[in-house]
Amino acid sequence: MFKMGRNIVYYGYHGTSLEKAQDILRSKRFIESENDGTVFQCLKTRAKHYHWLGRGVYFWDNDIEIARYWGKKRYKKRKFSVLGVPIECDKDRVLDLRQNLKRKSMEDLINLMIIPYLDFDFNEYSTNEKNTFIGYVCDVLCERNMYDVCYNDFEIDSNQDLLYTKVTPQICVKNKNVIKYDELELVD
């Protein structure tokens, strides 16, 4: 990440299958990740998935190693690839949840928008399920055109062997116009 005046530029790595990577390179278009239902359906059934920063296109910030690991883990039986691309947007249009004030505001919104509607105790939810709350609030804020990018350190429950012990920043692009498609490249 680096700053250019009012803009901030990230270099995002996206692990995907070789077929999808070729489609993305050809079409110069990413397909955003979708959720399996509403936040409340996902939390109630606990079998459905809601992305932790909501709908969008996910990238690892300047970390090709973790993108490779993710691609390899996700596409076990198929060939995987890693795409790299700059992401540039106004720094005021980035919801950076690593900043204390924005993290506190997110917690306040969760307490207003979600907690009153839960059927059981908040403390019964796992870290990943609590991340569902963050994803929902990110979606609501971005649907109101407040942000183009959500940014946070990726965290998972310690009992999962998904990303060993590495924690790395992850970018969720909500407005695909900030992706520099003319600089998109296959890096692995």
GROMACS .gro file of C-alpha atoms in nm:
model
  188
    1MET     CA    1   0.000   0.000   0.000
    2PHE     CA    2   0.114   0.353  -0.073
    3LYS     CA    3  -0.050   0.695  -0.082
    4MET     CA    4  -0.068   0.927  -0.381
    5GLY     CA    5  -0.224   1.257  -0.272
    6ARG     CA    6  -0.583   1.182  -0.170
    7ASN     CA    7  -0.563   0.833  -0.318
    8ILE     CA    8  -0.437   0.513  -0.168
    9VAL     CA    9  -0.304   0.229  -0.384
   10TYR     CA   10  -0.300  -0.135  -0.278
   11TYR     CA   11  -0.149  -0.420  -0.474
   12GLY     CA   12  -0.394  -0.705  -0.446
   13TYR     CA   13  -0.334  -1.073  -0.510
   14HIS     CA   14  -0.629  -1.294  -0.597
   15GLY     CA   15  -0.595  -1.674  -0.581
   16THR     CA   16  -0.833  -1.859  -0.811
   17SER     CA   17  -0.854  -2.155  -1.048
   18LEU     CA   18  -0.656  -2.138  -1.372
   19GLU     CA   19  -0.982  -2.139  -1.573
   20LYS     CA   20  -1.127  -1.848  -1.375
   21ALA     CA   21  -0.798  -1.658  -1.398
   22GLN     CA   22  -0.799  -1.693  -1.777
   23ASP     CA   23  -1.162  -1.572  -1.789
   24ILE     CA   24  -1.078  -1.272  -1.571
   25LEU     CA   25  -0.778  -1.181  -1.787
   26ARG     CA   26  -0.984  -1.214  -2.105
   27SER     CA   27  -1.293  -1.026  -1.981
   28LYS     CA   28  -1.106  -0.782  -1.752
   29ARG     CA   29  -1.382  -0.842  -1.501
   30PHE     CA   30  -1.393  -1.007  -1.158
   31ILE     CA   31  -1.710  -1.174  -1.031
   32GLU     CA   32  -1.785  -1.067  -0.676
   33SER     CA   33  -1.830  -1.322  -0.400
   34GLU     CA   34  -2.190  -1.377  -0.300
   35ASN     CA   35  -2.333  -1.482   0.033
   36ASP     CA   36  -2.543  -1.795   0.086
   37GLY     CA   37  -2.837  -1.598   0.225
   38THR     CA   38  -2.917  -1.309   0.451
   39VAL     CA   39  -2.703  -1.255   0.757
   40PHE     CA   40  -2.983  -1.384   0.979
   41GLN     CA   41  -3.036  -1.699   0.769
   42CYS     CA   42  -2.664  -1.769   0.784
   43LEU     CA   43  -2.644  -1.717   1.159
   44LYS     CA   44  -2.961  -1.910   1.234
   45THR     CA   45  -2.869  -2.221   1.035
   46ARG     CA   46  -2.495  -2.193   1.097
   47ALA     CA   47  -2.460  -2.403   0.782
   48LYS     CA   48  -2.469  -2.113   0.541
   49HIS     CA   49  -2.180  -1.880   0.467
   50TYR     CA   50  -2.171  -1.500   0.478
   51HIS     CA   51  -1.840  -1.345   0.370
   52TRP     CA   52  -1.659  -1.176   0.651
   53LEU     CA   53  -1.633  -0.838   0.474
   54GLY     CA   54  -1.955  -0.895   0.282
   55ARG     CA   55  -2.010  -0.917  -0.094
   56GLY     CA   56  -1.721  -0.810  -0.312
   57VAL     CA   57  -1.398  -0.913  -0.481
   58TYR     CA   58  -1.138  -1.033  -0.231
   59PHE     CA   59  -0.763  -0.974  -0.252
   60TRP     CA   60  -0.468  -1.028  -0.022
   61ASP     CA   61  -0.283  -0.700   0.025
   62ASN     CA   62   0.068  -0.729  -0.115
   63ASP     CA   63   0.105  -1.094  -0.011
   64ILE     CA   64   0.152  -1.337  -0.298
   65GLU     CA   65   0.252  -1.616  -0.059
   66ILE     CA   66  -0.087  -1.622   0.112
   67ALA     CA   67  -0.267  -1.594  -0.224
   68ARG     CA   68  -0.078  -1.903  -0.342
   69TYR     CA   69  -0.162  -2.088  -0.023
   70TRP     CA   70  -0.530  -1.989  -0.053
   71GLY     CA   71  -0.547  -2.094  -0.420
   72LYS     CA   72  -0.378  -2.426  -0.349
   73LYS     CA   73  -0.608  -2.497  -0.054
   74ARG     CA   74  -0.926  -2.391  -0.237
   75TYR     CA   75  -0.853  -2.560  -0.573
   76LYS     CA   76  -0.695  -2.884  -0.451
   77LYS     CA   77  -0.776  -3.097  -0.753
   78ARG     CA   78  -0.749  -2.827  -1.020
   79LYS     CA   79  -0.471  -2.597  -1.128
   80PHE     CA   80  -0.477  -2.264  -0.950
   81SER     CA   81  -0.336  -1.926  -1.038
   82VAL     CA   82  -0.269  -1.595  -0.874
   83LEU     CA   83  -0.363  -1.265  -1.033
   84GLY     CA   84  -0.210  -0.937  -0.925
   85VAL     CA   85  -0.358  -0.594  -0.977
   86PRO     CA   86  -0.335  -0.241  -0.834
   87ILE     CA   87  -0.643  -0.112  -0.655
   88GLU     CA   88  -0.664   0.266  -0.630
   89CYS     CA   89  -0.925   0.475  -0.452
   90ASP     CA   90  -0.977   0.787  -0.247
   91LYS     CA   91  -0.845   0.721   0.103
   92ASP     CA   92  -1.173   0.849   0.251
   93ARG     CA   93  -1.359   0.572   0.062
   94VAL     CA   94  -1.170   0.293   0.243
   95LEU     CA   95  -1.334   0.137   0.547
   96ASP     CA   96  -1.014   0.033   0.727
   97LEU     CA   97  -1.129  -0.171   1.024
   98ARG     CA   98  -0.780  -0.181   1.169
   99GLN     CA   99  -0.829   0.180   1.279
  100ASN     CA  100  -0.963   0.196   1.635
  101LEU     CA  101  -1.230   0.459   1.566
  102LYS     CA  102  -1.371   0.269   1.268
  103ARG     CA  103  -1.356  -0.060   1.460
  104LYS     CA  104  -1.547   0.100   1.750
  105SER     CA  105  -1.804   0.245   1.507
  106MET     CA  106  -1.847  -0.101   1.351
  107GLU     CA  107  -1.908  -0.254   1.695
  108ASP     CA  108  -2.166   0.017   1.771
  109LEU     CA  109  -2.347  -0.054   1.443
  110ILE     CA  110  -2.348  -0.428   1.516
  111ASN     CA  111  -2.501  -0.358   1.856
  112LEU     CA  112  -2.774  -0.146   1.693
  113MET     CA  113  -2.844  -0.347   1.377
  114ILE     CA  114  -2.795  -0.712   1.470
  115ILE     CA  115  -2.769  -0.794   1.840
  116PRO     CA  116  -3.134  -0.704   1.923
  117TYR     CA  117  -3.254  -0.958   1.664
  118LEU     CA  118  -3.048  -1.258   1.770
  119ASP     CA  119  -3.230  -1.565   1.899
  120PHE     CA  120  -2.952  -1.669   2.132
  121ASP     CA  121  -2.661  -1.529   2.330
  122PHE     CA  122  -2.399  -1.331   2.138
  123ASN     CA  123  -2.121  -1.508   2.332
  124GLU     CA  124  -2.222  -1.843   2.180
  125TYR     CA  125  -2.098  -1.731   1.838
  126SER     CA  126  -1.753  -1.828   1.711
  127THR     CA  127  -1.504  -1.572   1.580
  128ASN     CA  128  -1.597  -1.660   1.222
  129GLU     CA  129  -1.967  -1.619   1.298
  130LYS     CA  130  -1.901  -1.282   1.462
  131ASN     CA  131  -1.714  -1.186   1.145
  132THR     CA  132  -2.047  -1.243   0.968
  133PHE     CA  133  -2.179  -0.940   1.158
  134ILE     CA  134  -1.893  -0.730   1.023
  135GLY     CA  135  -1.965  -0.849   0.668
  136TYR     CA  136  -2.330  -0.752   0.699
  137VAL     CA  137  -2.253  -0.401   0.826
  138CYS     CA  138  -1.989  -0.357   0.552
  139ASP     CA  139  -2.256  -0.446   0.294
  140VAL     CA  140  -2.505  -0.199   0.441
  141LEU     CA  141  -2.252   0.086   0.447
  142CYS     CA  142  -2.130   0.015   0.095
  143GLU     CA  143  -2.484  -0.016  -0.043
  144ARG     CA  144  -2.531   0.340   0.078
  145ASN     CA  145  -2.226   0.434  -0.134
  146MET     CA  146  -2.012   0.529   0.164
  147TYR     CA  147  -1.709   0.312   0.077
  148ASP     CA  148  -1.544   0.150  -0.226
  149VAL     CA  149  -1.310  -0.082  -0.032
  150CYS     CA  150  -1.323  -0.263   0.302
  151TYR     CA  151  -0.990  -0.352   0.459
  152ASN     CA  152  -0.908  -0.561   0.763
  153ASP     CA  153  -0.660  -0.812   0.902
  154PHE     CA  154  -0.784  -1.163   0.827
  155GLU     CA  155  -0.851  -1.361   1.143
  156ILE     CA  156  -0.997  -1.708   1.190
  157ASP     CA  157  -1.067  -1.936   1.485
  158SER     CA  158  -0.742  -2.082   1.615
  159ASN     CA  159  -0.879  -2.436   1.585
  160GLN     CA  160  -0.897  -2.412   1.206
  161ASP     CA  161  -0.603  -2.508   0.987
  162LEU     CA  162  -0.689  -2.269   0.705
  163LEU     CA  163  -0.406  -2.018   0.704
  164TYR     CA  164  -0.172  -2.172   0.959
  165THR     CA  165  -0.087  -1.887   1.201
  166LYS     CA  166  -0.033  -1.605   0.954
  167VAL     CA  167  -0.256  -1.302   0.978
  168THR     CA  168  -0.249  -1.075   0.675
  169PRO     CA  169  -0.449  -0.776   0.553
  170GLN     CA  170  -0.735  -0.854   0.319
  171ILE     CA  171  -0.911  -0.620   0.078
  172CYS     CA  172  -1.274  -0.651  -0.024
  173VAL     CA  173  -1.347  -0.435  -0.328
  174LYS     CA  174  -1.708  -0.318  -0.332
  175ASN     CA  175  -1.676  -0.082  -0.631
  176LYS     CA  176  -1.502  -0.267  -0.913
  177ASN     CA  177  -1.417   0.065  -1.082
  178VAL     CA  178  -1.122   0.104  -0.841
  179ILE     CA  179  -0.952  -0.207  -0.985
  180LYS     CA  180  -0.683  -0.111  -1.240
  181TYR     CA  181  -0.778  -0.370  -1.501
  182ASP     CA  182  -0.526  -0.234  -1.751
  183GLU     CA  183  -0.249  -0.345  -1.510
  184LEU     CA  184  -0.402  -0.687  -1.428
  185GLU     CA  185  -0.147  -0.967  -1.461
  186LEU     CA  186  -0.108  -1.338  -1.408
  187VAL     CA  187   0.171  -1.363  -1.150
  188ASP     CA  188   0.164  -1.734  -1.070
   0.00000   0.00000   0.00000
